[in-house]
mmCIF file of C-alpha atoms and ligand atoms in Angstrom:
data_model
loop_
_atom_site.group_PDB
_atom_site.id
_atom_site.type_symbol
_atom_site.label_atom_id
_atom_site.label_comp_id
_atom_site.label_asym_id
_atom_site.label_seq_id
_atom_site.Cartn_x
_atom_site.Cartn_y
_atom_site.Cartn_z
ATOM 1 C CA MET C 17 -12.475 2.690 17.984
ATOM 2 C CA GLY C 18 -16.302 3.929 17.342
ATOM 3 C CA ASP C 19 -15.855 7.696 17.764
ATOM 4 C CA THR C 20 -12.863 7.469 16.094
ATOM 5 C CA TYR C 21 -13.991 5.720 13.033
ATOM 6 C CA ARG C 22 -16.962 8.747 13.174
ATOM 7 C CA MET C 23 -14.470 11.333 13.302
ATOM 8 C CA PHE C 24 -12.140 10.079 10.116
ATOM 9 C CA LEU C 25 -15.164 9.677 7.932
ATOM 10 C CA ASP C 26 -17.060 12.762 9.423
ATOM 11 C CA MET C 27 -14.148 14.440 8.406
ATOM 12 C CA VAL C 28 -13.419 12.537 4.484
ATOM 13 C CA SER C 29 -17.417 12.887 3.743
ATOM 14 C CA GLY C 30 -16.605 16.678 4.469
ATOM 15 C CA SER C 31 -13.531 16.975 2.959
ATOM 16 C CA ARG C 32 -13.703 17.958 -1.010
ATOM 17 C CA TYR C 33 -9.533 17.763 -1.610
ATOM 18 C CA ILE C 34 -8.172 14.746 0.170
ATOM 19 C CA VAL C 35 -4.297 14.042 -0.067
ATOM 20 C CA ALA C 36 -2.450 11.264 1.428
ATOM 21 C CA PHE C 37 1.036 11.506 1.986
ATOM 22 C CA THR C 38 2.483 8.051 3.160
ATOM 23 C CA GLY C 39 5.707 6.489 3.941
ATOM 24 C CA ALA C 40 7.071 2.658 4.492
ATOM 25 C CA GLY C 41 4.841 2.490 7.761
ATOM 26 C CA VAL C 42 2.328 1.596 4.956
ATOM 27 C CA SER C 43 3.612 -0.977 3.516
ATOM 28 C CA ALA C 44 4.642 -2.608 7.212
ATOM 29 C CA GLU C 45 1.735 -5.062 6.686
ATOM 30 C CA SER C 46 2.540 -6.251 3.636
ATOM 31 C CA GLY C 47 5.821 -7.590 5.322
ATOM 32 C CA ILE C 48 8.032 -4.404 3.727
ATOM 33 C CA PRO C 49 10.573 -3.931 6.517
ATOM 34 C CA THR C 50 10.151 -0.323 7.494
ATOM 35 C CA PHE C 51 13.534 2.094 8.197
ATOM 36 C CA ARG C 52 13.392 2.970 11.965
ATOM 37 C CA ASP C 53 11.099 1.083 13.366
ATOM 38 C CA LYS C 54 12.585 -1.530 15.921
ATOM 39 C CA GLY C 55 14.269 -4.175 13.531
ATOM 40 C CA GLY C 56 13.830 -1.308 11.070
ATOM 41 C CA LEU C 57 15.950 -1.522 8.123
ATOM 42 C CA TRP C 58 18.954 1.653 9.025
ATOM 43 C CA GLU C 59 19.211 -0.624 12.438
ATOM 44 C CA ARG C 60 20.655 -3.455 10.702
ATOM 45 C CA PHE C 61 22.096 -1.630 6.917
ATOM 46 C CA ARG C 62 24.741 1.836 7.271
ATOM 47 C CA PRO C 63 22.463 3.880 4.951
ATOM 48 C CA GLU C 64 25.297 5.846 3.989
ATOM 49 C CA GLU C 65 27.382 3.086 2.720
ATOM 50 C CA LEU C 66 23.958 1.499 0.877
ATOM 51 C CA ALA C 67 21.374 4.576 -0.216
ATOM 52 C CA SER C 68 24.283 7.726 -1.013
ATOM 53 C CA VAL C 69 25.765 7.947 -4.160
ATOM 54 C CA GLU C 70 29.422 7.753 -2.622
ATOM 55 C CA GLY C 71 28.475 4.348 -1.544
ATOM 56 C CA PHE C 72 27.371 3.182 -4.967
ATOM 57 C CA MET C 73 30.464 4.669 -6.510
ATOM 58 C CA ARG C 74 32.402 3.263 -3.775
ATOM 59 C CA ASP C 75 31.024 -0.176 -4.046
ATOM 60 C CA PRO C 76 28.024 -0.871 -6.977
ATOM 61 C CA VAL C 77 27.450 -4.499 -6.734
ATOM 62 C CA LYS C 78 27.476 -4.193 -3.105
ATOM 63 C CA VAL C 79 24.627 -1.476 -3.584
ATOM 64 C CA TRP C 80 22.381 -3.908 -6.104
ATOM 65 C CA ARG C 81 23.107 -6.502 -4.346
ATOM 66 C CA TRP C 82 21.076 -4.916 -1.354
ATOM 67 C CA TYR C 83 18.212 -3.158 -3.584
ATOM 68 C CA ILE C 84 18.022 -7.026 -5.412
ATOM 69 C CA TRP C 85 17.008 -8.456 -1.924
ATOM 70 C CA ARG C 86 14.831 -5.505 -1.415
ATOM 71 C CA MET C 87 13.064 -5.849 -4.483
ATOM 72 C CA ARG C 88 12.983 -9.430 -3.543
ATOM 73 C CA THR C 89 10.681 -8.991 -0.748
ATOM 74 C CA ILE C 90 8.364 -6.518 -2.462
ATOM 75 C CA TYR C 91 7.976 -8.371 -5.902
ATOM 76 C CA SER C 92 6.079 -11.140 -3.338
ATOM 77 C CA SER C 93 4.352 -8.871 -1.363
ATOM 78 C CA GLU C 94 0.905 -7.271 -1.309
ATOM 79 C CA PRO C 95 -0.762 -4.354 -1.155
ATOM 80 C CA ASN C 96 -2.960 -4.237 2.075
ATOM 81 C CA TYR C 97 -5.958 -2.435 3.231
ATOM 82 C CA ALA C 98 -4.584 0.790 3.846
ATOM 83 C CA HIS C 99 -3.106 0.526 -0.089
ATOM 84 C CA LEU C 100 -6.667 -0.515 -1.109
ATOM 85 C CA ALA C 101 -8.573 2.056 0.690
ATOM 86 C CA LEU C 102 -6.571 4.539 -0.668
ATOM 87 C CA ALA C 103 -7.520 3.626 -4.446
ATOM 88 C CA LEU C 104 -10.862 3.046 -3.273
ATOM 89 C CA LEU C 105 -11.842 6.559 -2.587
ATOM 90 C CA GLU C 106 -9.609 7.862 -5.297
ATOM 91 C CA ARG C 107 -12.304 5.415 -7.461
ATOM 92 C CA LYS C 108 -15.440 7.054 -5.631
ATOM 93 C CA GLY C 109 -13.543 10.601 -6.530
ATOM 94 C CA ARG C 110 -12.942 11.703 -2.819
ATOM 95 C CA LEU C 111 -9.121 11.437 -2.963
ATOM 96 C CA ARG C 112 -7.402 13.174 -5.083
ATOM 97 C CA SER C 113 -3.736 11.709 -5.207
ATOM 98 C CA ILE C 114 -1.321 10.431 -2.804
ATOM 99 C CA ILE C 115 2.427 10.971 -2.151
ATOM 100 C CA THR C 116 4.402 8.263 -1.548
ATOM 101 C CA GLN C 117 8.327 8.213 0.145
ATOM 102 C CA ASN C 118 8.069 4.807 -0.547
ATOM 103 C CA ILE C 119 9.710 3.112 -3.299
ATOM 104 C CA ASP C 120 7.901 -0.084 -3.723
ATOM 105 C CA GLY C 121 4.802 0.689 -6.400
ATOM 106 C CA LEU C 122 2.578 -1.543 -3.718
ATOM 107 C CA HIS C 123 -0.562 2.052 -4.284
ATOM 108 C CA THR C 124 -0.085 1.201 -7.881
ATOM 109 C CA LYS C 125 -0.034 -2.048 -7.731
ATOM 110 C CA ALA C 126 -3.853 -1.424 -5.358
ATOM 111 C CA GLY C 127 -4.731 0.580 -8.372
ATOM 112 C CA SER C 128 -4.106 4.021 -7.561
ATOM 113 C CA ARG C 129 -3.385 5.876 -10.001
ATOM 114 C CA ARG C 130 -2.578 9.389 -8.939
ATOM 115 C CA VAL C 131 0.560 8.372 -6.937
ATOM 116 C CA ILE C 132 3.881 10.882 -6.684
ATOM 117 C CA GLU C 133 6.570 9.100 -6.074
ATOM 118 C CA ILE C 134 9.034 11.481 -4.759
ATOM 119 C CA HIS C 135 11.533 9.520 -3.782
ATOM 120 C CA GLY C 136 11.513 7.200 -7.097
ATOM 121 C CA SER C 137 10.665 3.910 -7.515
ATOM 122 C CA ILE C 138 12.799 0.680 -7.147
ATOM 123 C CA TRP C 139 11.255 -0.728 -10.544
ATOM 124 C CA ARG C 140 12.600 2.104 -12.214
ATOM 125 C CA VAL C 141 16.765 1.952 -13.239
ATOM 126 C CA ARG C 142 18.739 4.956 -14.724
ATOM 127 C CA CYS C 143 22.019 5.447 -16.226
ATOM 128 C CA ALA C 144 24.656 6.765 -13.527
ATOM 129 C CA ARG C 145 26.457 9.022 -15.998
ATOM 130 C CA CYS C 146 23.689 9.825 -19.006
ATOM 131 C CA ALA C 147 19.988 10.429 -19.392
ATOM 132 C CA TYR C 148 19.119 7.124 -19.478
ATOM 133 C CA ARG C 149 15.988 5.790 -17.482
ATOM 134 C CA SER C 150 13.684 2.779 -17.945
ATOM 135 C CA GLU C 151 11.323 0.764 -16.354
ATOM 136 C CA ILE C 152 12.295 -2.533 -15.158
ATOM 137 C CA LYS C 153 10.259 -5.513 -15.130
ATOM 138 C CA GLU C 154 11.680 -8.499 -13.078
ATOM 139 C CA VAL C 155 14.960 -8.592 -10.589
ATOM 140 C CA PRO C 156 17.915 -7.999 -12.755
ATOM 141 C CA ASN C 157 20.744 -10.671 -12.514
ATOM 142 C CA GLU C 158 22.765 -11.161 -9.511
ATOM 143 C CA SER C 159 26.003 -12.812 -12.001
ATOM 144 C CA GLU C 160 25.562 -9.509 -14.045
ATOM 145 C CA LEU C 161 26.299 -6.747 -11.630
ATOM 146 C CA PRO C 162 26.007 -3.681 -12.212
ATOM 147 C CA PRO C 163 23.919 -3.256 -14.969
ATOM 148 C CA THR C 164 25.179 -1.357 -18.179
ATOM 149 C CA CYS C 165 23.648 1.015 -19.939
ATOM 150 C CA PRO C 166 22.074 0.396 -23.140
ATOM 151 C CA GLU C 167 22.880 3.947 -24.367
ATOM 152 C CA CYS C 168 26.266 4.563 -23.495
ATOM 153 C CA GLY C 169 27.563 0.943 -21.258
ATOM 154 C CA TYR C 170 28.263 2.910 -18.159
ATOM 155 C CA MET C 171 26.703 1.553 -15.153
ATOM 156 C CA LEU C 172 22.617 1.698 -14.347
ATOM 157 C CA ARG C 173 21.575 2.345 -10.835
ATOM 158 C CA PRO C 174 18.079 2.194 -9.156
ATOM 159 C CA ASP C 175 15.784 5.067 -10.193
ATOM 160 C CA VAL C 176 16.083 5.954 -6.376
ATOM 161 C CA VAL C 177 16.481 9.597 -4.218
ATOM 162 C CA TRP C 178 19.939 8.476 -2.130
ATOM 163 C CA PHE C 179 20.486 10.421 0.625
ATOM 164 C CA GLY C 180 21.819 13.939 0.204
ATOM 165 C CA GLU C 181 20.592 14.024 -3.227
ATOM 166 C CA PRO C 182 17.578 16.387 -4.773
ATOM 167 C CA LEU C 183 14.233 15.132 -5.339
ATOM 168 C CA ASP C 184 12.733 15.484 -8.499
ATOM 169 C CA ASN C 185 11.616 19.201 -9.521
ATOM 170 C CA MET C 186 8.993 18.052 -11.515
ATOM 171 C CA LYS C 187 7.909 15.581 -8.731
ATOM 172 C CA TRP C 188 8.627 18.095 -5.655
ATOM 173 C CA SER C 189 6.808 20.490 -6.922
ATOM 174 C CA MET C 190 3.802 18.664 -7.608
ATOM 175 C CA ALA C 191 3.387 17.170 -4.329
ATOM 176 C CA VAL C 192 3.801 20.850 -2.787
ATOM 177 C CA LYS C 193 0.928 21.480 -4.998
ATOM 178 C CA GLU C 194 -1.258 18.793 -4.160
ATOM 179 C CA ALA C 195 -0.229 19.255 -0.204
ATOM 180 C CA THR C 196 -1.408 23.363 -1.015
ATOM 181 C CA ARG C 197 -4.660 22.150 -3.261
ATOM 182 C CA SER C 198 -5.932 19.902 -0.250
ATOM 183 C CA ASP C 199 -8.780 20.826 2.750
ATOM 184 C CA LEU C 200 -8.030 17.045 3.988
ATOM 185 C CA PHE C 201 -4.221 15.717 4.338
ATOM 186 C CA MET C 202 -3.772 12.128 5.520
ATOM 187 C CA VAL C 203 -0.033 11.654 7.486
ATOM 188 C CA ILE C 204 0.168 7.855 7.097
ATOM 189 C CA GLY C 205 2.718 5.905 8.377
ATOM 190 C CA THR C 206 5.977 8.479 8.558
ATOM 191 C CA SER C 207 7.976 9.376 10.876
ATOM 192 C CA GLY C 208 8.940 12.815 9.636
ATOM 193 C CA ALA C 209 12.335 11.974 10.239
ATOM 194 C CA VAL C 210 13.072 12.896 6.641
ATOM 195 C CA TYR C 211 13.093 16.299 4.497
ATOM 196 C CA PRO C 212 12.336 18.235 2.415
ATOM 197 C CA ALA C 213 9.331 15.287 2.254
ATOM 198 C CA ALA C 214 8.617 15.917 6.171
ATOM 199 C CA GLU C 215 7.870 19.792 5.344
ATOM 200 C CA LEU C 216 4.404 18.497 3.448
ATOM 201 C CA PRO C 217 2.769 18.209 6.098
ATOM 202 C CA TYR C 218 3.132 21.589 7.511
ATOM 203 C CA ILE C 219 2.325 23.023 4.065
ATOM 204 C CA ALA C 220 -0.786 21.137 3.960
ATOM 205 C CA ARG C 221 -1.152 22.726 7.249
ATOM 206 C CA ASN C 222 -0.054 26.261 6.746
ATOM 207 C CA SER C 223 -2.722 26.277 3.527
ATOM 208 C CA GLY C 224 -5.642 25.215 6.248
ATOM 209 C CA SER C 225 -6.002 21.541 5.579
ATOM 210 C CA ARG C 226 -7.197 19.503 8.524
ATOM 211 C CA ILE C 227 -4.368 16.796 9.059
ATOM 212 C CA ILE C 228 -5.042 13.279 10.331
ATOM 213 C CA VAL C 229 -2.240 10.915 10.833
ATOM 214 C CA ILE C 230 -2.301 7.356 11.104
ATOM 215 C CA ASP C 231 0.661 5.644 13.037
ATOM 216 C CA PRO C 232 0.690 2.894 16.057
ATOM 217 C CA ASN C 233 3.794 4.892 17.629
ATOM 218 C CA PRO C 234 4.693 8.441 17.946
ATOM 219 C CA THR C 235 5.779 10.746 14.986
ATOM 220 C CA ALA C 236 7.130 14.673 14.129
ATOM 221 C CA PHE C 237 3.272 15.420 12.934
ATOM 222 C CA ASP C 238 1.612 14.586 16.384
ATOM 223 C CA ASP C 239 1.601 18.129 17.283
ATOM 224 C CA ILE C 240 -0.910 19.040 14.195
ATOM 225 C CA ALA C 241 -3.134 16.471 13.832
ATOM 226 C CA ASP C 242 -6.717 17.576 14.027
ATOM 227 C CA LEU C 243 -7.356 13.778 13.798
ATOM 228 C CA ARG C 244 -4.522 11.261 16.225
ATOM 229 C CA ILE C 245 -5.201 7.876 14.925
ATOM 230 C CA TRP C 246 -2.645 5.297 17.119
ATOM 231 C CA SER C 247 -3.292 2.216 14.882
ATOM 232 C CA ARG C 248 -1.715 0.071 12.297
ATOM 233 C CA ALA C 249 -2.507 1.459 8.556
ATOM 234 C CA SER C 250 -4.147 -2.189 7.332
ATOM 235 C CA GLU C 251 -6.465 -3.111 10.489
ATOM 236 C CA PHE C 252 -7.902 0.477 10.903
ATOM 237 C CA PHE C 253 -8.764 0.792 7.422
ATOM 238 C CA ARG C 254 -9.615 -3.031 7.387
ATOM 239 C CA GLY C 255 -12.330 -1.532 10.378
ATOM 240 C CA ILE C 256 -13.981 1.545 8.592
ATOM 241 C CA TRP C 257 -13.672 -0.528 5.481
ATOM 242 C CA ARG C 258 -17.503 -1.467 4.859
ATOM 243 C CA ASP C 259 -17.554 2.558 5.817
ATOM 244 C CA LEU C 260 -15.759 3.644 2.660
ATOM 245 C CA GLU C 261 -17.543 1.264 0.398
ATOM 246 C CA SER C 262 -20.833 2.771 1.269
ATOM 247 C CA LEU C 263 -20.157 6.744 0.848
ATOM 248 C CA PRO C 264 -21.561 8.027 -2.260
ATOM 249 C CA PRO C 265 -18.513 9.310 -4.367
ATOM 250 C CA LEU C 266 -18.061 12.567 -4.458
ATOM 251 C CA ASP C 267 -20.124 15.000 -7.351
ATOM 252 C CA PRO C 268 -17.820 16.307 -9.631
ATOM 253 C CA ALA C 269 -18.962 19.480 -9.437
HETATM 254 N N1 LIG K 498 0.943 1.383 10.284
HETATM 255 C C1 LIG K 498 1.392 2.268 10.279
HETATM 256 N N2 LIG K 498 2.341 3.158 10.954
HETATM 257 C C2 LIG K 498 3.313 2.205 10.656
HETATM 258 C C3 LIG K 498 3.441 0.620 10.871
HETATM 259 C C4 LIG K 498 1.699 0.247 10.820
HETATM 260 N N3 LIG K 498 1.530 -1.029 10.668
HETATM 261 N N4 LIG K 498 3.716 0.457 11.351
HETATM 262 C C5 LIG K 498 5.195 1.146 11.665
HETATM 263 N N5 LIG K 498 4.113 2.783 11.143
HETATM 264 C C6 LIG K 498 5.254 3.969 11.505
HETATM 265 C C7 LIG K 498 6.600 3.756 12.106
HETATM 266 O O1 LIG K 498 5.652 4.018 13.955
HETATM 267 C C8 LIG K 498 6.652 4.676 11.904
HETATM 268 O O2 LIG K 498 6.702 6.154 12.051
HETATM 269 O O3 LIG K 498 6.176 3.752 10.482
HETATM 270 C C9 LIG K 498 6.946 5.033 10.483
HETATM 271 C C10 LIG K 498 7.616 4.373 9.547
HETATM 272 O O4 LIG K 498 9.006 5.608 9.606
HETATM 273 P P1 LIG K 498 10.281 5.279 9.415
HETATM 274 O O5 LIG K 498 10.860 3.781 9.237
HETATM 275 O O6 LIG K 498 11.346 6.454 9.004
HETATM 276 O O7 LIG K 498 10.188 4.994 7.434
HETATM 277 P P2 LIG K 498 9.399 6.979 6.711
HETATM 278 O O8 LIG K 498 9.004 7.600 7.333
HETATM 279 O O9 LIG K 498 9.390 6.008 5.202
HETATM 280 O O10 LIG K 498 11.532 6.848 5.971
HETATM 281 C C11 LIG K 498 11.138 8.299 5.118
HETATM 282 O O11 LIG K 498 13.214 7.859 4.993
HETATM 283 O O12 LIG K 498 15.010 6.344 4.722
HETATM 284 C C12 LIG K 498 14.741 6.711 4.219
HETATM 285 O O13 LIG K 498 14.041 6.923 2.068
HETATM 286 C C13 LIG K 498 14.036 6.456 2.793
HETATM 287 O O14 LIG K 498 11.036 7.201 2.462
HETATM 288 C C14 LIG K 498 12.150 7.312 3.267
HETATM 289 C C15 LIG K 498 12.353 7.761 4.263
#
């Protein structure tokens, strides 16, 4: 791994605007299942039933029960070295933002501040009819499902992007701006199976960014990677942790 570390550190040291783009793989070593891996969520559950408006309208209690199960898994999980390393690079003024497809909140829990959650957050709910939305601190009570909107009384739903739904405009344009401004774009733990999120590495590359891909398995972005790291994310960042710690902060000039 020696020369991979050196190449990674050279690319990080030589960049002024690093952006990370993460998927479920970055949280895998925190004990949160991914979607399309062996044993992943979509192997055990049907996304159209549990992560779509039609599925929710057909059986809101079933969808809420599934999200409560996921909340419980996430609630007891901790950020791993990958989350912590990205927060460390942000504190050093090197990493400017994280664009994440994850809804688990672990980047924020690790201390990252500029996190664009383009698929929403499992820790936020919104009304399935009016504009009401709110953060939630604990798991909703299973005996009162679906929770109802305090403004209009209709059903509340998780504030996440379901299949077939558009992304939040403001978040998407922020993500595109960050990808365009980046000079180094780190793709960590995403298969690249879902659009428009999967457009972001190409947007970054087309605007001149160098691309790093960190994933133990093949991904859709392997052919555009300037540095391909065939490793699990937390394992890689644990190994390079000391070198990252001794990186000088980037002068704000
Ligand atoms: N470290 C790094 N990468 C890993 C690890 C690990 N420890 N374990 C698995 N991976 C990789 C897998 O090899 C795979 O490439 O993480 C990726 C996970 O891919 P998916 O399960 O498809 O998850 P993701 O790309 O985030 O899915 C995107 O699809 O279902 C929707 O909205 C959901 O946000 C999700 C979107």
